[in-house]
mmCIF file of C-alpha atoms in Angstrom:
data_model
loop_
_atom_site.group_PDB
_atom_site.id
_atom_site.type_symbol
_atom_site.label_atom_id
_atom_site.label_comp_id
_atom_site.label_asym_id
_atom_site.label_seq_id
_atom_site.Cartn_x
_atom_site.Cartn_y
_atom_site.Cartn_z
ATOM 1 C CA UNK A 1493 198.808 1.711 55.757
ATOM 2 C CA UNK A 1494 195.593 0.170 54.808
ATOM 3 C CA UNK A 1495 194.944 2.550 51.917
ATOM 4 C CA UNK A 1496 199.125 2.080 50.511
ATOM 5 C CA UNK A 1497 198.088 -1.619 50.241
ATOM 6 C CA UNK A 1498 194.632 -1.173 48.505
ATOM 7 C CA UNK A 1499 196.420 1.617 45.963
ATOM 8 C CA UNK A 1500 199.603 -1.010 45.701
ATOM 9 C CA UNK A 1501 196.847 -4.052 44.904
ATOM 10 C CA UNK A 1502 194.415 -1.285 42.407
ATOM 11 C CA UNK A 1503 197.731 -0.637 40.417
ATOM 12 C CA UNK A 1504 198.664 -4.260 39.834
ATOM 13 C CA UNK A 1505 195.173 -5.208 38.617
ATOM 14 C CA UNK A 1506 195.064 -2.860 36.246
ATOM 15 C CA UNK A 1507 199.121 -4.138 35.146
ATOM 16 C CA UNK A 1508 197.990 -7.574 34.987
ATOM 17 C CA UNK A 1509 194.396 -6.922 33.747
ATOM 18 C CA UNK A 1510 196.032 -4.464 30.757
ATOM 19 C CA UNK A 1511 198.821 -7.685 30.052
ATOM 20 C CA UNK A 1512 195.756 -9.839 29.662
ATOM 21 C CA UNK A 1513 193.615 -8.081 27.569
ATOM 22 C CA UNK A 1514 193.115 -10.654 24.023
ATOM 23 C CA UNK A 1515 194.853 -8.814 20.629
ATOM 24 C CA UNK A 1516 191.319 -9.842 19.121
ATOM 25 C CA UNK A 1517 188.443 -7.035 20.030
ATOM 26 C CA UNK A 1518 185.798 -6.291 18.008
ATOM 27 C CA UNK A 1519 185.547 -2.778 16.457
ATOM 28 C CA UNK A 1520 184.096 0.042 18.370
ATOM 29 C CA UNK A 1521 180.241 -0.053 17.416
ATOM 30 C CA UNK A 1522 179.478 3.444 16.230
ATOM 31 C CA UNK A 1523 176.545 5.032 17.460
ATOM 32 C CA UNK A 1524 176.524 7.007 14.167
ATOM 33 C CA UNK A 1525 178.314 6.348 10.553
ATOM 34 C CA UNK A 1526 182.099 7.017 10.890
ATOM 35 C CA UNK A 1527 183.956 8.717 7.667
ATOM 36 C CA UNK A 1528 187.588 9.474 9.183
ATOM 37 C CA UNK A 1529 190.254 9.893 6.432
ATOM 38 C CA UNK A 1530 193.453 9.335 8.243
ATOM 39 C CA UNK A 1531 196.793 11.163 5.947
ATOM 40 C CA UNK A 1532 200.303 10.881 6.750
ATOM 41 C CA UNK A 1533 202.586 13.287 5.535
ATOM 42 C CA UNK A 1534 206.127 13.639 5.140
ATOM 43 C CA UNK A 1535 207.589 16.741 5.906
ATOM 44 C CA UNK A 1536 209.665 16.555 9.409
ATOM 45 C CA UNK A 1537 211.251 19.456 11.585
ATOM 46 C CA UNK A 1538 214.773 18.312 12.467
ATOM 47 C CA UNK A 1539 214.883 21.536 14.620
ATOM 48 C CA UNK A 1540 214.425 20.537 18.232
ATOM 49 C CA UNK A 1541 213.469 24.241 18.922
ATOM 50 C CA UNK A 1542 210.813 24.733 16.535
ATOM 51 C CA UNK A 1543 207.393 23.239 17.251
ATOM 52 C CA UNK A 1544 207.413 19.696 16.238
ATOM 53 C CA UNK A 1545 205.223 18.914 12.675
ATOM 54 C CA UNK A 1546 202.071 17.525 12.878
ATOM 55 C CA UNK A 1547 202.296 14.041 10.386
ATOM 56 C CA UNK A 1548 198.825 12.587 10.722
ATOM 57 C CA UNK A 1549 195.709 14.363 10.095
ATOM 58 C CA UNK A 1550 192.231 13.631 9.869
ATOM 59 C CA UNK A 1551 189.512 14.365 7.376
ATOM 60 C CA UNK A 1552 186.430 13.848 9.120
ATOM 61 C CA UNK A 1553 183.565 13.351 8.343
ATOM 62 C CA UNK A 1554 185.416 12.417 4.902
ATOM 63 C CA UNK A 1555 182.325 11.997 2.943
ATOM 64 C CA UNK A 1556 180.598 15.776 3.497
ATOM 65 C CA UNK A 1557 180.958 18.518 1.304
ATOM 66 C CA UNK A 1558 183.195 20.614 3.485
ATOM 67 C CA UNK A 1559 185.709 18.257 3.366
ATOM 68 C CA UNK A 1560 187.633 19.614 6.364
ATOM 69 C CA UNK A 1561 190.885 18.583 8.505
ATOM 70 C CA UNK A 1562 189.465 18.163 11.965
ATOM 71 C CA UNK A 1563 191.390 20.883 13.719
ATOM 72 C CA UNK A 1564 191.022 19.059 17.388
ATOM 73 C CA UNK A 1565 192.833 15.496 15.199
ATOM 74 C CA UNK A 1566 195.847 16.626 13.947
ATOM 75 C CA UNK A 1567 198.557 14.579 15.521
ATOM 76 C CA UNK A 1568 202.668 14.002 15.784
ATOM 77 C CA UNK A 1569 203.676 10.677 15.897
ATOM 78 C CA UNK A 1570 207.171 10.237 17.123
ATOM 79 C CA UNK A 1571 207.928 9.276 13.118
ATOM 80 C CA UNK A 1572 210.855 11.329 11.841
ATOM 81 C CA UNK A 1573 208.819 11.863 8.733
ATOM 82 C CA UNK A 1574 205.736 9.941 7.708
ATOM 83 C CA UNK A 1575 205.368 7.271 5.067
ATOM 84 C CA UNK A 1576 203.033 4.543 5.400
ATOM 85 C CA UNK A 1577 199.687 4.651 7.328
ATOM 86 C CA UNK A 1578 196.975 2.169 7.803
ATOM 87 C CA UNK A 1579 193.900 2.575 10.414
ATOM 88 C CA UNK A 1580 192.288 -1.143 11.832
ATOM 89 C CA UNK A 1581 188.939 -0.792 13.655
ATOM 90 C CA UNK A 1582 189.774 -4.019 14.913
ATOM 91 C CA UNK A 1583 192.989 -3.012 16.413
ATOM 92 C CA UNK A 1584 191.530 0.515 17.188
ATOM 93 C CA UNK A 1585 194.845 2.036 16.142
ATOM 94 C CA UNK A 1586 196.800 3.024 13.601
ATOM 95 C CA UNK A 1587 199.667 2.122 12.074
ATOM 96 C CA UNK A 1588 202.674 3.948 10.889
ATOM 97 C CA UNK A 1589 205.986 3.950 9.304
ATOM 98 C CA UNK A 1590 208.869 6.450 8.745
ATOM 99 C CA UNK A 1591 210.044 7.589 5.567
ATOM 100 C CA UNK A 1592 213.638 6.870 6.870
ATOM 101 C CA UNK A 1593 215.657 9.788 4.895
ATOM 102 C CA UNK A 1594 219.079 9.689 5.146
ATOM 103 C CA UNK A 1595 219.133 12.296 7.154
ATOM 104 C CA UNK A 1596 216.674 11.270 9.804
ATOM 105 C CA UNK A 1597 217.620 7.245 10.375
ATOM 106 C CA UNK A 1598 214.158 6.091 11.712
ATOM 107 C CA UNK A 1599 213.601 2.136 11.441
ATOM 108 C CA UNK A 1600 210.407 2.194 13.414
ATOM 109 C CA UNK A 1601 206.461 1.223 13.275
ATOM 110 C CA UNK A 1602 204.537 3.581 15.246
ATOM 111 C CA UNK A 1603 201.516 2.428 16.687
ATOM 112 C CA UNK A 1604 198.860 4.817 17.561
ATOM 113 C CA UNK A 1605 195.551 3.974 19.510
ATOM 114 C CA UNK A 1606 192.574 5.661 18.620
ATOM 115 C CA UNK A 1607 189.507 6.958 20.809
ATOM 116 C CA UNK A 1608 185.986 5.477 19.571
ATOM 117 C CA UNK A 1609 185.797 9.559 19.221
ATOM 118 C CA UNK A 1610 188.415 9.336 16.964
ATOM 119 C CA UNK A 1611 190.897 10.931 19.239
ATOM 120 C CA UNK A 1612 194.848 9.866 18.574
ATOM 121 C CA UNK A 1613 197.116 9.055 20.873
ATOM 122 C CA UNK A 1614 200.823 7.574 20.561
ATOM 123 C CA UNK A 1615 201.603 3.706 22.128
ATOM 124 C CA UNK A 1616 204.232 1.362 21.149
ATOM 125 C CA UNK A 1617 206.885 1.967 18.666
ATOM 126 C CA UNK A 1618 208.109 -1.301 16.921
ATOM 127 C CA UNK A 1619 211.592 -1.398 15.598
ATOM 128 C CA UNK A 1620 214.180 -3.504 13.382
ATOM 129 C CA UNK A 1621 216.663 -1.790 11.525
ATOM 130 C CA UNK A 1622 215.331 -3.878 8.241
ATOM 131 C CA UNK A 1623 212.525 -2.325 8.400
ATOM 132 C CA UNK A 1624 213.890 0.793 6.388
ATOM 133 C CA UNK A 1625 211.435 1.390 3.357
ATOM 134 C CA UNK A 1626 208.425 0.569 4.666
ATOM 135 C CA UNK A 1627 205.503 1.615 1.610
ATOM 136 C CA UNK A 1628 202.577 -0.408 2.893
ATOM 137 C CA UNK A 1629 200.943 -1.745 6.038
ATOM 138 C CA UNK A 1630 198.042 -3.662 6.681
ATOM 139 C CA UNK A 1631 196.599 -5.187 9.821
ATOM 140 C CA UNK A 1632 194.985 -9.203 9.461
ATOM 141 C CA UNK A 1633 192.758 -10.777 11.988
ATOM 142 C CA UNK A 1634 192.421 -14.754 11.348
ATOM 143 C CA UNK A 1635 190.126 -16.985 13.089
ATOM 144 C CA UNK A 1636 191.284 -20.403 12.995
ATOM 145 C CA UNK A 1637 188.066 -22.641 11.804
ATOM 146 C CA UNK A 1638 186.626 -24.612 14.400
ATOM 147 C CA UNK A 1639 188.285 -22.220 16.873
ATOM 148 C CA UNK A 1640 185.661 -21.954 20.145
ATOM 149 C CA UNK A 1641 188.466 -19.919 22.251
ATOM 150 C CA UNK A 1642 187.264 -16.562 21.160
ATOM 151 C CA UNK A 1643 191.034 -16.018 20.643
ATOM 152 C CA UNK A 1644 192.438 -14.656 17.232
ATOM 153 C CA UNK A 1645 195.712 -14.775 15.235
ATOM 154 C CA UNK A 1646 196.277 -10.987 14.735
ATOM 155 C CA UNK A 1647 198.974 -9.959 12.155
ATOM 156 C CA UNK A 1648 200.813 -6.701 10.686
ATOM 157 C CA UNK A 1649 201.885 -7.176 7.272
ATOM 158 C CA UNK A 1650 204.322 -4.572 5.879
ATOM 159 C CA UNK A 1651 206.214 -4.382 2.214
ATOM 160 C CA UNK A 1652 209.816 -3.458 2.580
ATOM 161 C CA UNK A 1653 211.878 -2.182 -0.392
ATOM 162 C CA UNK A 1654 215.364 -3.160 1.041
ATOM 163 C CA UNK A 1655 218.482 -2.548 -0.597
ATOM 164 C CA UNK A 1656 219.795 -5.692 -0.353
ATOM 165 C CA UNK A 1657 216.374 -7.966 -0.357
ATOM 166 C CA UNK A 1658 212.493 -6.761 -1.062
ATOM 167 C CA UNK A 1659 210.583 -8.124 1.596
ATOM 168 C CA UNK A 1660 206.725 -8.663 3.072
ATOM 169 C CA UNK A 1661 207.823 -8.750 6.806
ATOM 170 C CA UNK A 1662 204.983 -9.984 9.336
ATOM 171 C CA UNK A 1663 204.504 -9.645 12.912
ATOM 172 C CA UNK A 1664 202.317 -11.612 15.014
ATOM 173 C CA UNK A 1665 200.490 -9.907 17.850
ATOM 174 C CA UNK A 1666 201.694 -6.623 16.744
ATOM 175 C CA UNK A 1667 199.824 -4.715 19.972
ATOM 176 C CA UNK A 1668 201.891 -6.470 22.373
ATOM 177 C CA UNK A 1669 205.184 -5.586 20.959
ATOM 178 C CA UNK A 1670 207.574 -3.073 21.474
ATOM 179 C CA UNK A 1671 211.094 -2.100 21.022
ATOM 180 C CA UNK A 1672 213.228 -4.184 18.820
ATOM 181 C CA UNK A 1673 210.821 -6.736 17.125
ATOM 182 C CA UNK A 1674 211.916 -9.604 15.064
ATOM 183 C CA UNK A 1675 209.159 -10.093 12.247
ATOM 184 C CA UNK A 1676 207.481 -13.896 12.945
ATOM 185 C CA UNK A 1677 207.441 -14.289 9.020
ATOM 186 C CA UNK A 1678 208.985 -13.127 5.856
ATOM 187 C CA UNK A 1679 208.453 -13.704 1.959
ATOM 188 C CA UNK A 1680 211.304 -12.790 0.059
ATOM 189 C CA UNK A 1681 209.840 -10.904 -2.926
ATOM 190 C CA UNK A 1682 211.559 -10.707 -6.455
ATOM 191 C CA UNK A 1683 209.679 -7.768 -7.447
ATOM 192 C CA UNK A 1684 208.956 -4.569 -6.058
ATOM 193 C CA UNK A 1685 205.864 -4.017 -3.967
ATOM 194 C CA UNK A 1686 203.960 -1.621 -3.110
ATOM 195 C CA UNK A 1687 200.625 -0.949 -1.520
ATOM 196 C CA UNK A 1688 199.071 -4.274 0.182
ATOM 197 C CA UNK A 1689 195.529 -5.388 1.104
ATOM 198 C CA UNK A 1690 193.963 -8.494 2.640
ATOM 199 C CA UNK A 1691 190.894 -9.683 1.092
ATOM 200 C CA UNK A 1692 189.212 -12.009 3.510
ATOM 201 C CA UNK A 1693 192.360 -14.466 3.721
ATOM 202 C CA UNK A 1694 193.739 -13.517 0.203
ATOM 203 C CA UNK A 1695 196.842 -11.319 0.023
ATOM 204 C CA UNK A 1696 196.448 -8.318 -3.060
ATOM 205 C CA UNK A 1697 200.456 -6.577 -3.610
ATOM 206 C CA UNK A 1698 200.609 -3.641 -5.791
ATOM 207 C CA UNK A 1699 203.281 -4.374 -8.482
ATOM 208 C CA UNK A 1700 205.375 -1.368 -9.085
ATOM 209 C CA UNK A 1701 207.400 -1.456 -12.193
ATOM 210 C CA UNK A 1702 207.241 -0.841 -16.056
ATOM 211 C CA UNK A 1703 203.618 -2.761 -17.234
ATOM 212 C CA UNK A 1704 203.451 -3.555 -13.509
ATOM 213 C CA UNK A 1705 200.199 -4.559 -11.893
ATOM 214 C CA UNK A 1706 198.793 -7.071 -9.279
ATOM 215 C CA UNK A 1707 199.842 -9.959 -7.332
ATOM 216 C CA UNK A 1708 197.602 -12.400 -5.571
ATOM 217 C CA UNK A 1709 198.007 -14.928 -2.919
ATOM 218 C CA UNK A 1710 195.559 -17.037 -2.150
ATOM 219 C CA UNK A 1711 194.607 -18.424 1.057
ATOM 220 C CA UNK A 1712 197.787 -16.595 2.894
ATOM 221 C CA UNK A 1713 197.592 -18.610 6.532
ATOM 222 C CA UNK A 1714 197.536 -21.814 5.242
ATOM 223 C CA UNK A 1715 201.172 -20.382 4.559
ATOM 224 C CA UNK A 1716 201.367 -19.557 8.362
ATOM 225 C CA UNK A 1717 203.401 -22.687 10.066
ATOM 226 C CA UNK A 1718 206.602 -22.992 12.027
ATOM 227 C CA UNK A 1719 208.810 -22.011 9.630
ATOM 228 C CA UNK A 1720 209.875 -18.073 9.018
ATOM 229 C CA UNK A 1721 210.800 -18.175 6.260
ATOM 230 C CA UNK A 1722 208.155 -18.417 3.832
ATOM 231 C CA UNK A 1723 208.410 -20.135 0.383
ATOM 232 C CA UNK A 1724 205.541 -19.758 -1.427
ATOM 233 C CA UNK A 1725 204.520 -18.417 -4.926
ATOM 234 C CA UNK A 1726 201.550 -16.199 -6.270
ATOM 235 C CA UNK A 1727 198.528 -17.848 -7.307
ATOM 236 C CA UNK A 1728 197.543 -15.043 -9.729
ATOM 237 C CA UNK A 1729 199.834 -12.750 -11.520
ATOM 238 C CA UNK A 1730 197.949 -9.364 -12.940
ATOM 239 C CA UNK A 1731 199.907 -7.394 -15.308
ATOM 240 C CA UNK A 1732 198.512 -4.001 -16.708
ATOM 241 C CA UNK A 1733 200.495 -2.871 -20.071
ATOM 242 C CA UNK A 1734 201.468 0.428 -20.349
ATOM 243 C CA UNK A 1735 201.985 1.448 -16.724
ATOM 244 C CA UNK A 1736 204.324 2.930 -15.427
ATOM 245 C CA UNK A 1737 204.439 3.629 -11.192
ATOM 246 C CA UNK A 1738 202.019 1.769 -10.126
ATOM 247 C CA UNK A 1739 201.290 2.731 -6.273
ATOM 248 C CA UNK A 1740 198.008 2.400 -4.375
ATOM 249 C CA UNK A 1741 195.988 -0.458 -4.221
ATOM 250 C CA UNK A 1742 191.831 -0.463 -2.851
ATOM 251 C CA UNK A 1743 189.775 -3.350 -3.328
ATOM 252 C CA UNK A 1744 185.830 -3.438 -2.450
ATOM 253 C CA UNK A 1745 184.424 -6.814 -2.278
ATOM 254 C CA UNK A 1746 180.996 -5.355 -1.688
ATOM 255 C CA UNK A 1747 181.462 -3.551 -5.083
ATOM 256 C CA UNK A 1748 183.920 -5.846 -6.630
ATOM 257 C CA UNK A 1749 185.758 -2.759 -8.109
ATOM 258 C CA UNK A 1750 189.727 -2.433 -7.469
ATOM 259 C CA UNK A 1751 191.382 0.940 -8.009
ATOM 260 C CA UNK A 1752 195.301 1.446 -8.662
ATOM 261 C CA UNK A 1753 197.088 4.260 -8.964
ATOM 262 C CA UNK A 1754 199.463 4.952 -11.837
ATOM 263 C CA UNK A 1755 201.636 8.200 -13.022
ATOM 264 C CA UNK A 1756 204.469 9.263 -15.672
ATOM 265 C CA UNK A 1757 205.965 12.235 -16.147
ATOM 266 C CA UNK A 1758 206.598 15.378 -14.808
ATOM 267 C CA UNK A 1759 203.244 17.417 -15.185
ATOM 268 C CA UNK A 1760 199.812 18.030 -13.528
ATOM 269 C CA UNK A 1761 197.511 15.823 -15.464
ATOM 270 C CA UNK A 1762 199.940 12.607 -15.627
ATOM 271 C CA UNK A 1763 198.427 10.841 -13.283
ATOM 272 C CA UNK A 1764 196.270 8.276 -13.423
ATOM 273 C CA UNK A 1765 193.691 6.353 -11.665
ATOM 274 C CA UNK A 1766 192.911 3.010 -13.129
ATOM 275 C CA UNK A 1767 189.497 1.375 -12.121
ATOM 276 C CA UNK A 1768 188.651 -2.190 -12.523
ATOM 277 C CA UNK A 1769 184.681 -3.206 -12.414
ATOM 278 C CA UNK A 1770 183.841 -7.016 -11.467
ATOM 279 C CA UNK A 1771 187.390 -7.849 -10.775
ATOM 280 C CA UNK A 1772 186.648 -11.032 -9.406
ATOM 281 C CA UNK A 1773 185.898 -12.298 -12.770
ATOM 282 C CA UNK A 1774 189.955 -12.963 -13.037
ATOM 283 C CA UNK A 1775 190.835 -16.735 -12.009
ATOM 284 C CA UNK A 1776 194.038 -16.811 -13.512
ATOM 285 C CA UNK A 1777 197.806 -15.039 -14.762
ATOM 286 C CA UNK A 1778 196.335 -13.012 -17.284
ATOM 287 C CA UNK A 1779 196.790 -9.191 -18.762
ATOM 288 C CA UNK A 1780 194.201 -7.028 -17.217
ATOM 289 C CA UNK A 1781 193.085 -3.878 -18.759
ATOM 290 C CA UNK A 1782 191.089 -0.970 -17.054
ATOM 291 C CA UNK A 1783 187.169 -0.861 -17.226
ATOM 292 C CA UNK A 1784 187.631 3.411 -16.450
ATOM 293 C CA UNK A 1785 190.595 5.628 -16.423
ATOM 294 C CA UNK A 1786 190.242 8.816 -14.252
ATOM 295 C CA UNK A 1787 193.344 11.078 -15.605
ATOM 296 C CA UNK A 1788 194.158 14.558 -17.588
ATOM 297 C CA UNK A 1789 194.453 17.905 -17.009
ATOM 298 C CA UNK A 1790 191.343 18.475 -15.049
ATOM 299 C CA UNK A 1791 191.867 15.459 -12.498
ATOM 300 C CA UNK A 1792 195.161 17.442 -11.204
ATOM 301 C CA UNK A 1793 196.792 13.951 -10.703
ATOM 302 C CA UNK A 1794 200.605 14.299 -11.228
ATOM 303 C CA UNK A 1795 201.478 11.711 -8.593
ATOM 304 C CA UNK A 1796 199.048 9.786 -7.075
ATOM 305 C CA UNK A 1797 200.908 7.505 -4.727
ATOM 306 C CA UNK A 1798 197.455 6.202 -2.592
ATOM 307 C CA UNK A 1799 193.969 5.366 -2.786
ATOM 308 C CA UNK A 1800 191.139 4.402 -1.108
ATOM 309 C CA UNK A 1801 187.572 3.512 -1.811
ATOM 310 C CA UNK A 1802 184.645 4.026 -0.303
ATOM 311 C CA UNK A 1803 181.653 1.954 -1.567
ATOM 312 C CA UNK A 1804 179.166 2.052 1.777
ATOM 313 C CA UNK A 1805 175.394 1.582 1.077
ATOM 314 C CA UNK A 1806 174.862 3.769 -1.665
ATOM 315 C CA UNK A 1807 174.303 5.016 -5.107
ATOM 316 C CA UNK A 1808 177.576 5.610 -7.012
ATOM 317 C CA UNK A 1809 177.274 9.193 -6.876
ATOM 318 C CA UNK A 1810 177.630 9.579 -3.814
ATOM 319 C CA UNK A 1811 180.186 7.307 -3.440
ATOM 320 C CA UNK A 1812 184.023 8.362 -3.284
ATOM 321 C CA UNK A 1813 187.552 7.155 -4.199
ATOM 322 C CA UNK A 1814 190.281 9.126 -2.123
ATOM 323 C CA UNK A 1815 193.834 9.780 -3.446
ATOM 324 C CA UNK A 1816 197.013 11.351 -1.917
ATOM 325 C CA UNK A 1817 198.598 12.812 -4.646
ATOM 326 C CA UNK A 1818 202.877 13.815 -3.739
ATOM 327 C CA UNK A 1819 203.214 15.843 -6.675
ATOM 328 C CA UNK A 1820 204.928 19.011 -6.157
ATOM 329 C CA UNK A 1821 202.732 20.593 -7.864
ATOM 330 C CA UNK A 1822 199.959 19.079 -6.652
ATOM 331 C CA UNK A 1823 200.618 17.886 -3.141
ATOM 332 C CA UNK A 1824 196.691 17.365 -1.854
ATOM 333 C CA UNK A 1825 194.115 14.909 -0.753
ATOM 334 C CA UNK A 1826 191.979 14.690 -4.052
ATOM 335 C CA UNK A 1827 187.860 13.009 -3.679
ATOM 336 C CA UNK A 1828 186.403 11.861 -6.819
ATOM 337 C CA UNK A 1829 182.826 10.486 -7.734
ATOM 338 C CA UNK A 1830 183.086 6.480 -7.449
ATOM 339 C CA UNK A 1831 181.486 7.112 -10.896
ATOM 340 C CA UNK A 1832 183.930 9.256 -12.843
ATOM 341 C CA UNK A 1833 185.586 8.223 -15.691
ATOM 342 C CA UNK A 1834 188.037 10.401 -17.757
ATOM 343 C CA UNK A 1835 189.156 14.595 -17.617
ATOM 344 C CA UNK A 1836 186.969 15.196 -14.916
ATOM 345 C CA UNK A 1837 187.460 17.849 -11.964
ATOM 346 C CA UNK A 1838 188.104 16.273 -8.567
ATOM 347 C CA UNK A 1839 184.750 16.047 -6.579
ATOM 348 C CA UNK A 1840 186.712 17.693 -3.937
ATOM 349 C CA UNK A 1841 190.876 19.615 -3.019
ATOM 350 C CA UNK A 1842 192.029 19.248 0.163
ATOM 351 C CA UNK A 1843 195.469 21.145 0.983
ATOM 352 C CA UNK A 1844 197.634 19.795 3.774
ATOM 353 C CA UNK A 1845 198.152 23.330 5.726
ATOM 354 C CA UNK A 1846 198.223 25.394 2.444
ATOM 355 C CA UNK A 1847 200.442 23.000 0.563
ATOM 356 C CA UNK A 1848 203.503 22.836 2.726
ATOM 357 C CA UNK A 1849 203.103 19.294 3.667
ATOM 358 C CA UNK A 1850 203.208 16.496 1.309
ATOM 359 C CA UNK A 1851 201.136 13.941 1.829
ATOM 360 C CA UNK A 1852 202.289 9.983 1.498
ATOM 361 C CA UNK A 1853 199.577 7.601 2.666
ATOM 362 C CA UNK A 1854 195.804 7.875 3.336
ATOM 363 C CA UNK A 1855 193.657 5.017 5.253
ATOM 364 C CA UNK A 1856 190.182 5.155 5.006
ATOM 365 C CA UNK A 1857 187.538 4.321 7.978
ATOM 366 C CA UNK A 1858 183.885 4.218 6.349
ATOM 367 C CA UNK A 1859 181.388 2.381 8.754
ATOM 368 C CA UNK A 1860 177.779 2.710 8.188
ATOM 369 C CA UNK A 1861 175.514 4.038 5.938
ATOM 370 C CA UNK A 1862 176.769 6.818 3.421
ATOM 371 C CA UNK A 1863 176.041 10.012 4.985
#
């Protein structure tokens, strides 16, 4: 009897101790540098016979000159089809979303912890039925100032392309939710988003429409009060003539360099990667035009719909800028030189299992010194 009662009092520690645990930890510290490319891909067996797809894969280490899937961190989330993904060290997980065809109805965030080893596992699965075209995600850890509680506001932001309304939904404490999940925030949007990143506290949108571009909000949780509905406007207003699909969005402050991702047409060599040096330098509404343009033939770009940088410790060189390219006849994980500029040859061609998935999203974890 003794030892029912001390397995009875072990489990609910562990309940209670698990409820507990602060949304707020500090990432892992690596013992070594970490380069882990996370992809999400499309493709989706409806088939409940066949071996389910894997939709997340890893590139790791991302930065060596195999450039590799890691066989043993290929993963299936439960998404019917992957769209957006985003990895947070602070969260230790990664986020998610479905590509929602018509044929496969899936309204869902997927949330995914992830092993200090990098090893993927699926958690809780966040859902709302408005949260049906999901293209970016992005996880947001704010420390109030003056805050000696150790305890964080923790945040998933999401761009929706509705039907009816265009939408950046947020969720607080997005760890401790599950099921159906109303979002704690929304900004009704009167253009159409696409890729999002939080600088510090500032809020970067992708603009994706004809001369599209960049929108800036400055200073996003001063935003953050009671109400949930959100009524603010952009501080900055970035527009970049002559594009076309503007996509994927990566800012390095430690650089100061944001990359976009652009494409038109139908043909290998459409795509474009524009590259903006000392982007800071922009205070105000203004047109912005591209310090480098990575595109032709040679690049293989045809529809670059995501990018990432990776400016560690380094020369440029040996630096890297990630894209997922969706173009049928493309369809890879392309690695260029921080450095390139123009008809250049991808550094490196990664094919997701020989082409037949598509990939839709990469998220980049770089921690450490290059290498």
């Amino acid at each position: 009897m003794n030892r029912y009662i001390f397995y009875i009092v072990t489990v609910i520690s562990l309940i209670c101790f698990s409820s507990c645990q602060r949304d707020d930890d500090e990432p892992v510290k690596a013992l070594k540098p970490i380069s882990r490319l996370y992809v999400s891909t499309s493709n989706y067996q409806a088939n409940t016979t066949s071996p389910a797809l894997y939709n997340v894969f890893v590139v790791s280490p991302a930065d060596s000159n195999s450039f590799e899937i890691d066989p043993l961190s290929r993963h299936t989330s439960s998404a019917l089809g992957g769209s957006a993904i985003h990895f947070s060290p602070y969260a230790q997980s990664i986020f998610q979303s479905s590509m929602n065809a018509p044929a496969y109805r899936d309204t869902s965030i997927y949330v995914m912890p992830v092993s200090d080893k990098g090893v993927i596992s699926n958690g809780n699965v966040i859902g709302n039925r408005r949260f049906n075209n999901v293209k970016g995600l992005w996880y947001y850890v704010h420390n109030t100032p003056g805050n000696t509680t150790n305890i964080t506001n923790n945040y998933l932001l999401m761009t929706n392309l509705g039907v009816d309304t265009v939408s950046l939904f947020i969720i607080d404490q997005p760890r401790n939710k599950r099921g159906f999940t109303r979002p704690r925030y929304e900004l009704m949007l009167d253009y159409r988003p696409w890729s999002i990143q939080m600088d510090v506290d500032d809020l970067l949108l992708s603009r994706t429409e004809d001369n599209g571009g960049i929108v800036v909000y400055k200073n996003l949780p001063a935003a953050l009060g009671r109400d949930t509905v959100l009524n603010i406007e952009p501080t900055y207003e970035f527009t970049v003539t002559g594009a076309n699909n503007i996509r994927g969005l990566s800012y390095s402050r430690d650089r100061d360099v944001l990359a976009l991702t652009d494409y038109s047409g139908d043909a290998v060599g459409s795509g474009r990667i524009l590259i903006f040096e000392n982007f800071s330098q922009y205070t105000g509404s203004t047109t912005i035009t591209p310090t480098r343009i990575i595109t032709g033939t040679n690049t293989l770009l045809h529809q670059p719909i995501d990018v990432a940088l990776d400016t560690r410790e380094g020369e440029d060189d040996a630096l890297f800028i990630y894209v997922a390219d969706a173009g049928a006849q493309t369809r890879s994980i392309l690695r260029f030189k921080l450095s390139d500029n123009g008809n250049v040859e991808p550094d490196q061609v990664l094919e997701i299992l020989n082409n037949r998935q598509t990939p839709q999203s990469i998220s980049l974890d770089s921690r450490g010194v290059n290498r």
